[in-house]
Amino acid sequence: MDVGGTSVRAGVVDEHGSLMDTARVGTPGEENALEDAIAGVVEDLRNRHDVSGVGLAVAGFVAKDRRTVMFAPHLSWRAAPVAERIEKRVGLPVTLEHDANAAAIGEYRFGAARGAHVAALVALGTGIGAGLLLDGKIFRGAHGVAPELGHLTVVPGGRACPCGKYGCWERYCSGTALAATAVELLARHPGRSTVLARETRGDPGSVTGRRVAGAARDGDPIAQRAMTELAKWLAEGLALVADVFDPEIIVIGGGVSESAPLFLDEAREHYAGKITGAGHRPLARIRTAHHGDDTAIVGAAALAVDAAKALGAEVGVTG
């Protein structure tokens, strides 16, 4: 399951990393309601499949024991024993993982990052999640929360972020950021008749990243300008990622990656000129996630299987 700020998405995954079935609900804002929603989706899929465990990919800080969510900017959990609570509700073993770490594992085992010694994944969704793999192992840092790239400050004193800071990368490069940029552009050009202006009819709350992407595909100049801004900020952030980690490959995942044809080539070009030592060092390959927006679900399932195998070995169970 992928528990994000906008939706809770689940899939039944087989041993080859293929999705057999899916389900989705909106993300409730309150803790108990969120956990009820997760349990409800699990039960829905269990009615159709023989499910043996649950992996939760969470948009937040997960403790090193992968049982507790310490903090989640877009979710209601704070120091919450989520794995234990969900286990009680569904009667299945539950494994937690940061959503971008889960996505990185999914792409390493079954997708674009397969075989890479150093791979970074940047998931563009409601915010930005990031995962780093060193020879197939997740790099977690000293306290289990690395690398939180989405909250690097790229514009000091810039847009407010739910994390409490200002000017975070994800405020300029995410689905939420795409909508915010489009709203700003519409406000600057109030008399301009565009597809996006007509669809939203002066209601900023109706502007979403998905709607902006659709308008950009239809040739809307405001939406296309917003996409250009997204490409620029993606490149700026990826140059920082490459300067710090020097990965072989950077995988772009998350829901926004579905619109990659609208921005990724431009981002690659800008990135190539922004990286330190441009023209004198190898560039990381930049690819979209093989499993698209489902890659965190696939990775969470793989990690749930790993946890089940480890538990079986610990208690002497095989098969």
PDB file of C-alpha atoms in Angstrom:
ATOM      1  CA  MET A   1       0.000   0.000   0.000  1.00  0.00           C
ATOM      2  CA  ASP A   2       1.085   3.566  -0.759  1.00  0.00           C
ATOM      3  CA  VAL A   3      -0.237   5.956   1.894  1.00  0.00           C
ATOM      4  CA  GLY A   4       0.135   9.479   0.569  1.00  0.00           C
ATOM      5  CA  GLY A   5      -1.201  12.904   1.353  1.00  0.00           C
ATOM      6  CA  THR A   6      -3.944  12.673  -1.266  1.00  0.00           C
ATOM      7  CA  SER A   7      -4.871   8.995  -1.498  1.00  0.00           C
ATOM      8  CA  VAL A   8      -4.373   5.535  -0.043  1.00  0.00           C
ATOM      9  CA  ARG A   9      -3.595   3.145  -2.906  1.00  0.00           C
ATOM     10  CA  ALA A  10      -3.167  -0.595  -2.619  1.00  0.00           C
ATOM     11  CA  GLY A  11      -2.252  -3.467  -4.877  1.00  0.00           C
ATOM     12  CA  VAL A  12      -1.942  -7.226  -4.665  1.00  0.00           C
ATOM     13  CA  VAL A  13       1.555  -8.010  -5.979  1.00  0.00           C
ATOM     14  CA  ASP A  14       2.938 -11.348  -7.136  1.00  0.00           C
ATOM     15  CA  GLU A  15       6.501 -12.650  -6.842  1.00  0.00           C
ATOM     16  CA  HIS A  16       7.464 -11.093 -10.171  1.00  0.00           C
ATOM     17  CA  GLY A  17       6.521  -7.591  -9.079  1.00  0.00           C
ATOM     18  CA  SER A  18       3.328  -7.535 -11.141  1.00  0.00           C
ATOM     19  CA  LEU A  19       0.112  -5.948  -9.893  1.00  0.00           C
ATOM     20  CA  MET A  20      -2.765  -8.397  -9.872  1.00  0.00           C
ATOM     21  CA  ASP A  21      -5.443  -6.097  -8.468  1.00  0.00           C
ATOM     22  CA  THR A  22      -5.732  -2.559  -7.086  1.00  0.00           C
ATOM     23  CA  ALA A  23      -7.920  -0.426  -4.822  1.00  0.00           C
ATOM     24  CA  ARG A  24      -7.904   3.234  -3.854  1.00  0.00           C
ATOM     25  CA  VAL A  25      -9.552   5.641  -1.371  1.00  0.00           C
ATOM     26  CA  GLY A  26      -8.985   9.267  -0.415  1.00  0.00           C
ATOM     27  CA  THR A  27      -6.688   9.985   2.521  1.00  0.00           C
ATOM     28  CA  PRO A  28      -8.654  10.973   5.661  1.00  0.00           C
ATOM     29  CA  GLY A  29      -7.215  13.746   7.776  1.00  0.00           C
ATOM     30  CA  GLU A  30      -7.668  12.122  11.207  1.00  0.00           C
ATOM     31  CA  GLU A  31      -5.595   9.226  12.608  1.00  0.00           C
ATOM     32  CA  ASN A  32      -8.336   6.712  13.383  1.00  0.00           C
ATOM     33  CA  ALA A  33     -10.141   7.446  10.135  1.00  0.00           C
ATOM     34  CA  LEU A  34      -6.906   6.963   8.202  1.00  0.00           C
ATOM     35  CA  GLU A  35      -6.222   3.614   9.853  1.00  0.00           C
ATOM     36  CA  ASP A  36      -9.828   2.536   9.283  1.00  0.00           C
ATOM     37  CA  ALA A  37      -9.466   3.425   5.612  1.00  0.00           C
ATOM     38  CA  ILE A  38      -6.270   1.361   5.313  1.00  0.00           C
ATOM     39  CA  ALA A  39      -7.910  -1.611   7.028  1.00  0.00           C
ATOM     40  CA  GLY A  40     -10.934  -1.286   4.768  1.00  0.00           C
ATOM     41  CA  VAL A  41      -8.826  -1.398   1.613  1.00  0.00           C
ATOM     42  CA  VAL A  42      -6.940  -4.446   2.913  1.00  0.00           C
ATOM     43  CA  GLU A  43     -10.192  -6.254   3.629  1.00  0.00           C
ATOM     44  CA  ASP A  44     -11.531  -5.340   0.197  1.00  0.00           C
ATOM     45  CA  LEU A  45      -8.550  -6.950  -1.531  1.00  0.00           C
ATOM     46  CA  ARG A  46      -8.469  -9.933   0.848  1.00  0.00           C
ATOM     47  CA  ASN A  47     -11.994 -10.772  -0.231  1.00  0.00           C
ATOM     48  CA  ARG A  48     -10.620 -11.414  -3.729  1.00  0.00           C
ATOM     49  CA  HIS A  49      -7.100 -12.718  -3.056  1.00  0.00           C
ATOM     50  CA  ASP A  50      -5.105 -14.869  -0.653  1.00  0.00           C
ATOM     51  CA  VAL A  51      -3.081 -12.117   1.030  1.00  0.00           C
ATOM     52  CA  SER A  52      -0.284 -13.133   3.407  1.00  0.00           C
ATOM     53  CA  GLY A  53       1.115  -9.788   4.550  1.00  0.00           C
ATOM     54  CA  VAL A  54       0.906  -6.019   4.218  1.00  0.00           C
ATOM     55  CA  GLY A  55       3.619  -3.535   3.308  1.00  0.00           C
ATOM     56  CA  LEU A  56       2.811   0.130   3.953  1.00  0.00           C
ATOM     57  CA  ALA A  57       4.772   2.739   2.016  1.00  0.00           C
ATOM     58  CA  VAL A  58       4.270   5.920   4.042  1.00  0.00           C
ATOM     59  CA  ALA A  59       4.961   9.551   3.138  1.00  0.00           C
ATOM     60  CA  GLY A  60       6.778  10.281   6.399  1.00  0.00           C
ATOM     61  CA  PHE A  61       9.635   9.455   8.765  1.00  0.00           C
ATOM     62  CA  VAL A  62       9.604   5.769   9.683  1.00  0.00           C
ATOM     63  CA  ALA A  63      11.575   4.494  12.698  1.00  0.00           C
ATOM     64  CA  LYS A  64      14.474   2.129  12.012  1.00  0.00           C
ATOM     65  CA  ASP A  65      12.478  -0.846  13.344  1.00  0.00           C
ATOM     66  CA  ARG A  66       9.877  -0.071  10.634  1.00  0.00           C
ATOM     67  CA  ARG A  67       7.023  -0.221  13.134  1.00  0.00           C
ATOM     68  CA  THR A  68       6.442   3.451  14.001  1.00  0.00           C
ATOM     69  CA  VAL A  69       5.734   6.588  11.967  1.00  0.00           C
ATOM     70  CA  MET A  70       7.602   9.378  13.735  1.00  0.00           C
ATOM     71  CA  PHE A  71       6.403  12.292  11.597  1.00  0.00           C
ATOM     72  CA  ALA A  72       4.534  12.740   8.339  1.00  0.00           C
ATOM     73  CA  PRO A  73       4.145  16.282   6.910  1.00  0.00           C
ATOM     74  CA  HIS A  74       1.035  15.406   4.889  1.00  0.00           C
ATOM     75  CA  LEU A  75      -0.478  12.801   7.268  1.00  0.00           C
ATOM     76  CA  SER A  76      -1.852  12.906  10.818  1.00  0.00           C
ATOM     77  CA  TRP A  77       0.574  10.413  12.426  1.00  0.00           C
ATOM     78  CA  ARG A  78       3.015  11.640  15.088  1.00  0.00           C
ATOM     79  CA  ALA A  79       5.092   9.028  16.969  1.00  0.00           C
ATOM     80  CA  ALA A  80       2.367   6.525  16.051  1.00  0.00           C
ATOM     81  CA  PRO A  81       2.787   2.708  16.352  1.00  0.00           C
ATOM     82  CA  VAL A  82       1.116   2.249  12.982  1.00  0.00           C
ATOM     83  CA  ALA A  83       2.245  -1.310  12.238  1.00  0.00           C
ATOM     84  CA  GLU A  84       0.842  -2.607  15.545  1.00  0.00           C
ATOM     85  CA  ARG A  85      -2.456  -0.752  15.091  1.00  0.00           C
ATOM     86  CA  ILE A  86      -3.014  -2.005  11.539  1.00  0.00           C
ATOM     87  CA  GLU A  87      -2.039  -5.566  12.523  1.00  0.00           C
ATOM     88  CA  LYS A  88      -4.743  -5.536  15.179  1.00  0.00           C
ATOM     89  CA  ARG A  89      -7.302  -4.358  12.643  1.00  0.00           C
ATOM     90  CA  VAL A  90      -6.488  -6.792   9.808  1.00  0.00           C
ATOM     91  CA  GLY A  91      -4.847  -9.788  11.523  1.00  0.00           C
ATOM     92  CA  LEU A  92      -1.852  -9.809   9.167  1.00  0.00           C
ATOM     93  CA  PRO A  93       1.835  -8.942   9.650  1.00  0.00           C
ATOM     94  CA  VAL A  94       2.527  -5.321   8.660  1.00  0.00           C
ATOM     95  CA  THR A  95       5.816  -3.759   7.558  1.00  0.00           C
ATOM     96  CA  LEU A  96       6.317   0.010   7.288  1.00  0.00           C
ATOM     97  CA  GLU A  97       8.686   1.842   4.988  1.00  0.00           C
ATOM     98  CA  HIS A  98       9.180   5.380   3.785  1.00  0.00           C
ATOM     99  CA  ASP A  99       7.325   5.627   0.474  1.00  0.00           C
ATOM    100  CA  ALA A 100      10.352   6.695  -1.548  1.00  0.00           C
ATOM    101  CA  ASN A 101      12.498   3.925  -0.034  1.00  0.00           C
ATOM    102  CA  ALA A 102       9.823   1.431  -1.014  1.00  0.00           C
ATOM    103  CA  ALA A 103       9.721   2.887  -4.518  1.00  0.00           C
ATOM    104  CA  ALA A 104      13.504   2.690  -4.793  1.00  0.00           C
ATOM    105  CA  ILE A 105      13.409  -0.993  -3.797  1.00  0.00           C
ATOM    106  CA  GLY A 106      10.649  -1.649  -6.334  1.00  0.00           C
ATOM    107  CA  GLU A 107      12.682  -0.079  -9.139  1.00  0.00           C
ATOM    108  CA  TYR A 108      15.911  -1.800  -8.060  1.00  0.00           C
ATOM    109  CA  ARG A 109      14.377  -5.258  -7.984  1.00  0.00           C
ATOM    110  CA  PHE A 110      11.901  -5.010 -10.830  1.00  0.00           C
ATOM    111  CA  GLY A 111      12.503  -1.824 -12.811  1.00  0.00           C
ATOM    112  CA  ALA A 112      14.689   1.026 -14.046  1.00  0.00           C
ATOM    113  CA  ALA A 113      17.389   0.855 -11.343  1.00  0.00           C
ATOM    114  CA  ARG A 114      18.036  -2.872 -11.614  1.00  0.00           C
ATOM    115  CA  GLY A 115      21.733  -3.644 -11.126  1.00  0.00           C
ATOM    116  CA  ALA A 116      22.835  -0.076 -10.320  1.00  0.00           C
ATOM    117  CA  HIS A 117      25.479   0.294  -7.605  1.00  0.00           C
ATOM    118  CA  VAL A 118      24.361   3.808  -6.637  1.00  0.00           C
ATOM    119  CA  ALA A 119      20.790   4.772  -7.483  1.00  0.00           C
ATOM    120  CA  ALA A 120      18.594   7.637  -6.354  1.00  0.00           C
ATOM    121  CA  LEU A 121      14.836   7.804  -6.674  1.00  0.00           C
ATOM    122  CA  VAL A 122      12.938  11.084  -6.615  1.00  0.00           C
ATOM    123  CA  ALA A 123       9.167  10.663  -6.292  1.00  0.00           C
ATOM    124  CA  LEU A 124       7.130  13.671  -7.406  1.00  0.00           C
ATOM    125  CA  GLY A 125       3.661  13.551  -5.889  1.00  0.00           C
ATOM    126  CA  THR A 126       1.842  15.736  -3.352  1.00  0.00           C
ATOM    127  CA  GLY A 127       5.398  16.537  -2.212  1.00  0.00           C
ATOM    128  CA  ILE A 128       8.792  15.021  -2.981  1.00  0.00           C
ATOM    129  CA  GLY A 129      10.028  11.754  -1.562  1.00  0.00           C
ATOM    130  CA  ALA A 130      13.541  10.449  -2.102  1.00  0.00           C
ATOM    131  CA  GLY A 131      15.369   7.172  -1.686  1.00  0.00           C
ATOM    132  CA  LEU A 132      19.039   6.239  -2.049  1.00  0.00           C
ATOM    133  CA  LEU A 133      20.298   2.723  -2.739  1.00  0.00           C
ATOM    134  CA  LEU A 134      23.901   1.606  -2.289  1.00  0.00           C
ATOM    135  CA  ASP A 135      24.413  -1.831  -3.860  1.00  0.00           C
ATOM    136  CA  GLY A 136      20.744  -2.558  -3.379  1.00  0.00           C
ATOM    137  CA  LYS A 137      20.649  -1.507   0.283  1.00  0.00           C
ATOM    138  CA  ILE A 138      18.594   1.454   1.452  1.00  0.00           C
ATOM    139  CA  PHE A 139      20.679   4.247   2.945  1.00  0.00           C
ATOM    140  CA  ARG A 140      18.735   5.449   5.987  1.00  0.00           C
ATOM    141  CA  GLY A 141      21.205   7.726   7.783  1.00  0.00           C
ATOM    142  CA  ALA A 142      21.924   7.642  11.508  1.00  0.00           C
ATOM    143  CA  HIS A 143      18.281   7.935  12.606  1.00  0.00           C
ATOM    144  CA  GLY A 144      16.434   6.310   9.713  1.00  0.00           C
ATOM    145  CA  VAL A 145      15.124   9.421   7.942  1.00  0.00           C
ATOM    146  CA  ALA A 146      17.657  10.035   5.149  1.00  0.00           C
ATOM    147  CA  PRO A 147      17.578  11.387   2.475  1.00  0.00           C
ATOM    148  CA  GLU A 148      14.782  13.953   2.961  1.00  0.00           C
ATOM    149  CA  LEU A 149      15.556  15.818  -0.258  1.00  0.00           C
ATOM    150  CA  GLY A 150      12.105  17.323  -0.717  1.00  0.00           C
ATOM    151  CA  HIS A 151      12.719  19.650   2.211  1.00  0.00           C
ATOM    152  CA  LEU A 152      16.030  21.056   1.062  1.00  0.00           C
ATOM    153  CA  THR A 153      15.661  24.842   0.908  1.00  0.00           C
ATOM    154  CA  VAL A 154      15.987  26.022  -2.697  1.00  0.00           C
ATOM    155  CA  VAL A 155      14.361  29.456  -2.266  1.00  0.00           C
ATOM    156  CA  PRO A 156      15.207  31.077   1.100  1.00  0.00           C
ATOM    157  CA  GLY A 157      12.051  32.686   2.465  1.00  0.00           C
ATOM    158  CA  GLY A 158      10.006  31.169  -0.368  1.00  0.00           C
ATOM    159  CA  ARG A 159       6.681  29.358  -0.352  1.00  0.00           C
ATOM    160  CA  ALA A 160       5.506  28.002   3.009  1.00  0.00           C
ATOM    161  CA  CYS A 161       5.780  24.231   3.421  1.00  0.00           C
ATOM    162  CA  PRO A 162       3.696  21.935   5.685  1.00  0.00           C
ATOM    163  CA  CYS A 163       6.964  20.829   7.297  1.00  0.00           C
ATOM    164  CA  GLY A 164       7.234  24.289   8.892  1.00  0.00           C
ATOM    165  CA  LYS A 165      10.029  25.623   6.666  1.00  0.00           C
ATOM    166  CA  TYR A 166       9.927  27.988   3.703  1.00  0.00           C
ATOM    167  CA  GLY A 167      11.199  27.517   0.166  1.00  0.00           C
ATOM    168  CA  CYS A 168      11.504  23.714   0.196  1.00  0.00           C
ATOM    169  CA  TRP A 169      12.249  21.971  -3.111  1.00  0.00           C
ATOM    170  CA  GLU A 170       8.855  20.250  -3.079  1.00  0.00           C
ATOM    171  CA  ARG A 171       7.087  23.625  -2.936  1.00  0.00           C
ATOM    172  CA  TYR A 172       8.464  24.270  -6.436  1.00  0.00           C
ATOM    173  CA  CYS A 173       8.655  20.770  -7.906  1.00  0.00           C
ATOM    174  CA  SER A 174       5.673  18.493  -7.179  1.00  0.00           C
ATOM    175  CA  GLY A 175       2.025  18.125  -8.125  1.00  0.00           C
ATOM    176  CA  THR A 176       1.116  20.672  -5.457  1.00  0.00           C
ATOM    177  CA  ALA A 177       3.826  23.024  -6.703  1.00  0.00           C
ATOM    178  CA  LEU A 178       2.640  22.723 -10.300  1.00  0.00           C
ATOM    179  CA  ALA A 179      -0.827  23.855  -9.231  1.00  0.00           C
ATOM    180  CA  ALA A 180       0.575  26.699  -7.104  1.00  0.00           C
ATOM    181  CA  THR A 181       2.691  27.958  -9.996  1.00  0.00           C
ATOM    182  CA  ALA A 182      -0.297  27.861 -12.347  1.00  0.00           C
ATOM    183  CA  VAL A 183      -2.422  29.826  -9.847  1.00  0.00           C
ATOM    184  CA  GLU A 184       0.301  32.470  -9.596  1.00  0.00           C
ATOM    185  CA  LEU A 185       0.532  32.726 -13.384  1.00  0.00           C
ATOM    186  CA  LEU A 186      -3.244  33.001 -13.761  1.00  0.00           C
ATOM    187  CA  ALA A 187      -3.274  35.798 -11.184  1.00  0.00           C
ATOM    188  CA  ARG A 188      -0.633  37.682 -13.161  1.00  0.00           C
ATOM    189  CA  HIS A 189      -2.662  37.385 -16.370  1.00  0.00           C
ATOM    190  CA  PRO A 190      -6.302  37.683 -15.180  1.00  0.00           C
ATOM    191  CA  GLY A 191      -7.709  38.710 -18.546  1.00  0.00           C
ATOM    192  CA  ARG A 192      -6.037  36.001 -20.576  1.00  0.00           C
ATOM    193  CA  SER A 193      -8.483  33.466 -21.942  1.00  0.00           C
ATOM    194  CA  THR A 194      -6.901  30.012 -21.749  1.00  0.00           C
ATOM    195  CA  VAL A 195      -8.147  26.459 -21.370  1.00  0.00           C
ATOM    196  CA  LEU A 196      -7.021  26.463 -17.731  1.00  0.00           C
ATOM    197  CA  ALA A 197      -8.669  29.822 -16.998  1.00  0.00           C
ATOM    198  CA  ARG A 198     -11.960  28.671 -18.502  1.00  0.00           C
ATOM    199  CA  GLU A 199     -11.913  25.337 -16.669  1.00  0.00           C
ATOM    200  CA  THR A 200     -11.192  26.862 -13.269  1.00  0.00           C
ATOM    201  CA  ARG A 201     -13.323  30.019 -13.752  1.00  0.00           C
ATOM    202  CA  GLY A 202     -11.353  32.099 -11.269  1.00  0.00           C
ATOM    203  CA  ASP A 203     -11.451  29.447  -8.526  1.00  0.00           C
ATOM    204  CA  PRO A 204      -7.822  28.817  -7.410  1.00  0.00           C
ATOM    205  CA  GLY A 205      -8.917  25.830  -5.325  1.00  0.00           C
ATOM    206  CA  SER A 206      -9.991  23.974  -8.448  1.00  0.00           C
ATOM    207  CA  VAL A 207      -6.507  24.128  -9.977  1.00  0.00           C
ATOM    208  CA  THR A 208      -4.726  20.798  -9.502  1.00  0.00           C
ATOM    209  CA  GLY A 209      -1.477  19.436 -10.846  1.00  0.00           C
ATOM    210  CA  ARG A 210      -3.380  16.869 -12.911  1.00  0.00           C
ATOM    211  CA  ARG A 211      -5.586  19.597 -14.414  1.00  0.00           C
ATOM    212  CA  VAL A 212      -2.545  21.737 -15.245  1.00  0.00           C
ATOM    213  CA  ALA A 213      -0.845  18.789 -16.954  1.00  0.00           C
ATOM    214  CA  GLY A 214      -3.967  18.106 -19.010  1.00  0.00           C
ATOM    215  CA  ALA A 215      -4.186  21.744 -20.076  1.00  0.00           C
ATOM    216  CA  ALA A 216      -0.501  21.716 -21.025  1.00  0.00           C
ATOM    217  CA  ARG A 217      -1.103  18.726 -23.297  1.00  0.00           C
ATOM    218  CA  ASP A 218      -3.894  20.730 -24.944  1.00  0.00           C
ATOM    219  CA  GLY A 219      -1.495  23.582 -25.671  1.00  0.00           C
ATOM    220  CA  ASP A 220      -2.560  25.991 -22.923  1.00  0.00           C
ATOM    221  CA  PRO A 221       0.248  28.599 -22.652  1.00  0.00           C
ATOM    222  CA  ILE A 222      -0.219  29.214 -18.912  1.00  0.00           C
ATOM    223  CA  ALA A 223      -0.084  25.489 -18.162  1.00  0.00           C
ATOM    224  CA  GLN A 224       2.931  25.044 -20.431  1.00  0.00           C
ATOM    225  CA  ARG A 225       4.718  27.880 -18.633  1.00  0.00           C
ATOM    226  CA  ALA A 226       3.986  26.143 -15.319  1.00  0.00           C
ATOM    227  CA  MET A 227       5.488  22.953 -16.752  1.00  0.00           C
ATOM    228  CA  THR A 228       8.598  24.872 -17.797  1.00  0.00           C
ATOM    229  CA  GLU A 229       8.954  26.128 -14.225  1.00  0.00           C
ATOM    230  CA  LEU A 230       8.585  22.567 -12.921  1.00  0.00           C
ATOM    231  CA  ALA A 231      11.314  21.383 -15.332  1.00  0.00           C
ATOM    232  CA  LYS A 232      13.655  24.155 -14.177  1.00  0.00           C
ATOM    233  CA  TRP A 233      13.201  23.367 -10.488  1.00  0.00           C
ATOM    234  CA  LEU A 234      13.478  19.624 -11.074  1.00  0.00           C
ATOM    235  CA  ALA A 235      16.823  20.206 -12.778  1.00  0.00           C
ATOM    236  CA  GLU A 236      18.056  22.490 -10.004  1.00  0.00           C
ATOM    237  CA  GLY A 237      17.281  19.848  -7.390  1.00  0.00           C
ATOM    238  CA  LEU A 238      18.684  16.957  -9.409  1.00  0.00           C
ATOM    239  CA  ALA A 239      21.950  18.853  -9.822  1.00  0.00           C
ATOM    240  CA  LEU A 240      22.178  19.040  -6.018  1.00  0.00           C
ATOM    241  CA  VAL A 241      21.409  15.317  -5.763  1.00  0.00           C
ATOM    242  CA  ALA A 242      24.134  14.495  -8.278  1.00  0.00           C
ATOM    243  CA  ASP A 243      26.674  16.778  -6.570  1.00  0.00           C
ATOM    244  CA  VAL A 244      26.103  15.113  -3.197  1.00  0.00           C
ATOM    245  CA  PHE A 245      25.543  11.448  -4.107  1.00  0.00           C
ATOM    246  CA  ASP A 246      26.996  11.040  -7.640  1.00  0.00           C
ATOM    247  CA  PRO A 247      24.497   8.296  -8.598  1.00  0.00           C
ATOM    248  CA  GLU A 248      24.643   6.173 -11.734  1.00  0.00           C
ATOM    249  CA  ILE A 249      20.933   6.623 -12.281  1.00  0.00           C
ATOM    250  CA  ILE A 250      18.198   8.897 -10.968  1.00  0.00           C
ATOM    251  CA  VAL A 251      14.715   7.440 -11.279  1.00  0.00           C
ATOM    252  CA  ILE A 252      11.787   9.862 -11.411  1.00  0.00           C
ATOM    253  CA  GLY A 253       8.634   8.356  -9.925  1.00  0.00           C
ATOM    254  CA  GLY A 254       5.403   9.508  -8.309  1.00  0.00           C
ATOM    255  CA  GLY A 255       2.169  10.625  -9.915  1.00  0.00           C
ATOM    256  CA  VAL A 256       3.741  13.624 -11.656  1.00  0.00           C
ATOM    257  CA  SER A 257       6.056  11.272 -13.584  1.00  0.00           C
ATOM    258  CA  GLU A 258       3.027  10.268 -15.680  1.00  0.00           C
ATOM    259  CA  SER A 259       3.404  13.689 -17.345  1.00  0.00           C
ATOM    260  CA  ALA A 260       7.157  13.288 -17.922  1.00  0.00           C
ATOM    261  CA  PRO A 261       6.925  13.896 -21.706  1.00  0.00           C
ATOM    262  CA  LEU A 262       5.876  17.467 -20.853  1.00  0.00           C
ATOM    263  CA  PHE A 263       8.941  18.332 -18.767  1.00  0.00           C
ATOM    264  CA  LEU A 264      11.656  15.683 -18.491  1.00  0.00           C
ATOM    265  CA  ASP A 265      13.667  16.437 -21.648  1.00  0.00           C
ATOM    266  CA  GLU A 266      13.844  20.103 -20.694  1.00  0.00           C
ATOM    267  CA  ALA A 267      14.834  19.149 -17.138  1.00  0.00           C
ATOM    268  CA  ARG A 268      17.617  16.873 -18.420  1.00  0.00           C
ATOM    269  CA  GLU A 269      19.028  19.672 -20.571  1.00  0.00           C
ATOM    270  CA  HIS A 270      18.983  22.195 -17.743  1.00  0.00           C
ATOM    271  CA  TYR A 271      20.417  19.644 -15.286  1.00  0.00           C
ATOM    272  CA  ALA A 272      23.374  18.935 -17.580  1.00  0.00           C
ATOM    273  CA  GLY A 273      24.382  22.594 -17.354  1.00  0.00           C
ATOM    274  CA  LYS A 274      23.775  23.039 -13.618  1.00  0.00           C
ATOM    275  CA  ILE A 275      25.773  20.122 -12.240  1.00  0.00           C
ATOM    276  CA  THR A 276      29.153  21.033 -10.750  1.00  0.00           C
ATOM    277  CA  GLY A 277      31.864  20.338 -13.329  1.00  0.00           C
ATOM    278  CA  ALA A 278      29.369  20.370 -16.188  1.00  0.00           C
ATOM    279  CA  GLY A 279      30.971  19.005 -19.342  1.00  0.00           C
ATOM    280  CA  HIS A 280      33.841  17.401 -17.463  1.00  0.00           C
ATOM    281  CA  ARG A 281      32.188  14.528 -15.615  1.00  0.00           C
ATOM    282  CA  PRO A 282      29.739  11.703 -16.358  1.00  0.00           C
ATOM    283  CA  LEU A 283      26.064  12.548 -15.976  1.00  0.00           C
ATOM    284  CA  ALA A 284      23.659  10.310 -14.094  1.00  0.00           C
ATOM    285  CA  ARG A 285      21.087   8.703 -16.349  1.00  0.00           C
ATOM    286  CA  ILE A 286      17.641  10.129 -15.625  1.00  0.00           C
ATOM    287  CA  ARG A 287      14.779   7.698 -16.245  1.00  0.00           C
ATOM    288  CA  THR A 288      11.127   7.461 -15.293  1.00  0.00           C
ATOM    289  CA  ALA A 289      10.026   4.649 -12.995  1.00  0.00           C
ATOM    290  CA  HIS A 290       9.256   1.412 -14.807  1.00  0.00           C
ATOM    291  CA  HIS A 291       6.215   0.868 -12.592  1.00  0.00           C
ATOM    292  CA  GLY A 292       5.126   4.509 -12.725  1.00  0.00           C
ATOM    293  CA  ASP A 293       3.059   5.664  -9.782  1.00  0.00           C
ATOM    294  CA  ASP A 294       2.713   2.039  -8.571  1.00  0.00           C
ATOM    295  CA  THR A 295       6.393   1.499  -7.846  1.00  0.00           C
ATOM    296  CA  ALA A 296       6.058   2.208  -4.090  1.00  0.00           C
ATOM    297  CA  ILE A 297       3.298  -0.410  -3.899  1.00  0.00           C
ATOM    298  CA  VAL A 298       5.531  -2.976  -5.616  1.00  0.00           C
ATOM    299  CA  GLY A 299       8.462  -2.139  -3.335  1.00  0.00           C
ATOM    300  CA  ALA A 300       6.313  -2.253  -0.186  1.00  0.00           C
ATOM    301  CA  ALA A 301       5.128  -5.731  -1.159  1.00  0.00           C
ATOM    302  CA  ALA A 302       8.716  -6.893  -1.707  1.00  0.00           C
ATOM    303  CA  LEU A 303       9.720  -5.561   1.714  1.00  0.00           C
ATOM    304  CA  ALA A 304       6.732  -7.275   3.345  1.00  0.00           C
ATOM    305  CA  VAL A 305       7.938 -10.559   1.832  1.00  0.00           C
ATOM    306  CA  ASP A 306      11.472  -9.889   3.135  1.00  0.00           C
ATOM    307  CA  ALA A 307      10.087  -9.267   6.621  1.00  0.00           C
ATOM    308  CA  ALA A 308       8.031 -12.474   6.504  1.00  0.00           C
ATOM    309  CA  LYS A 309      11.080 -14.506   5.431  1.00  0.00           C
ATOM    310  CA  ALA A 310      13.199 -12.970   8.192  1.00  0.00           C
ATOM    311  CA  LEU A 311      10.534 -13.773  10.779  1.00  0.00           C
ATOM    312  CA  GLY A 312      10.266 -17.318   9.458  1.00  0.00           C
ATOM    313  CA  ALA A 313      14.021 -17.796   9.727  1.00  0.00           C
ATOM    314  CA  GLU A 314      14.034 -16.362  13.244  1.00  0.00           C
ATOM    315  CA  VAL A 315      11.403 -18.835  14.470  1.00  0.00           C
ATOM    316  CA  GLY A 316      12.630 -21.744  12.336  1.00  0.00           C
ATOM    317  CA  VAL A 317       9.797 -21.729   9.807  1.00  0.00           C
ATOM    318  CA  THR A 318      10.488 -22.474   6.122  1.00  0.00           C
ATOM    319  CA  GLY A 319       8.445 -22.380   2.969  1.00  0.00           C
TER     320      GLY A 319
END
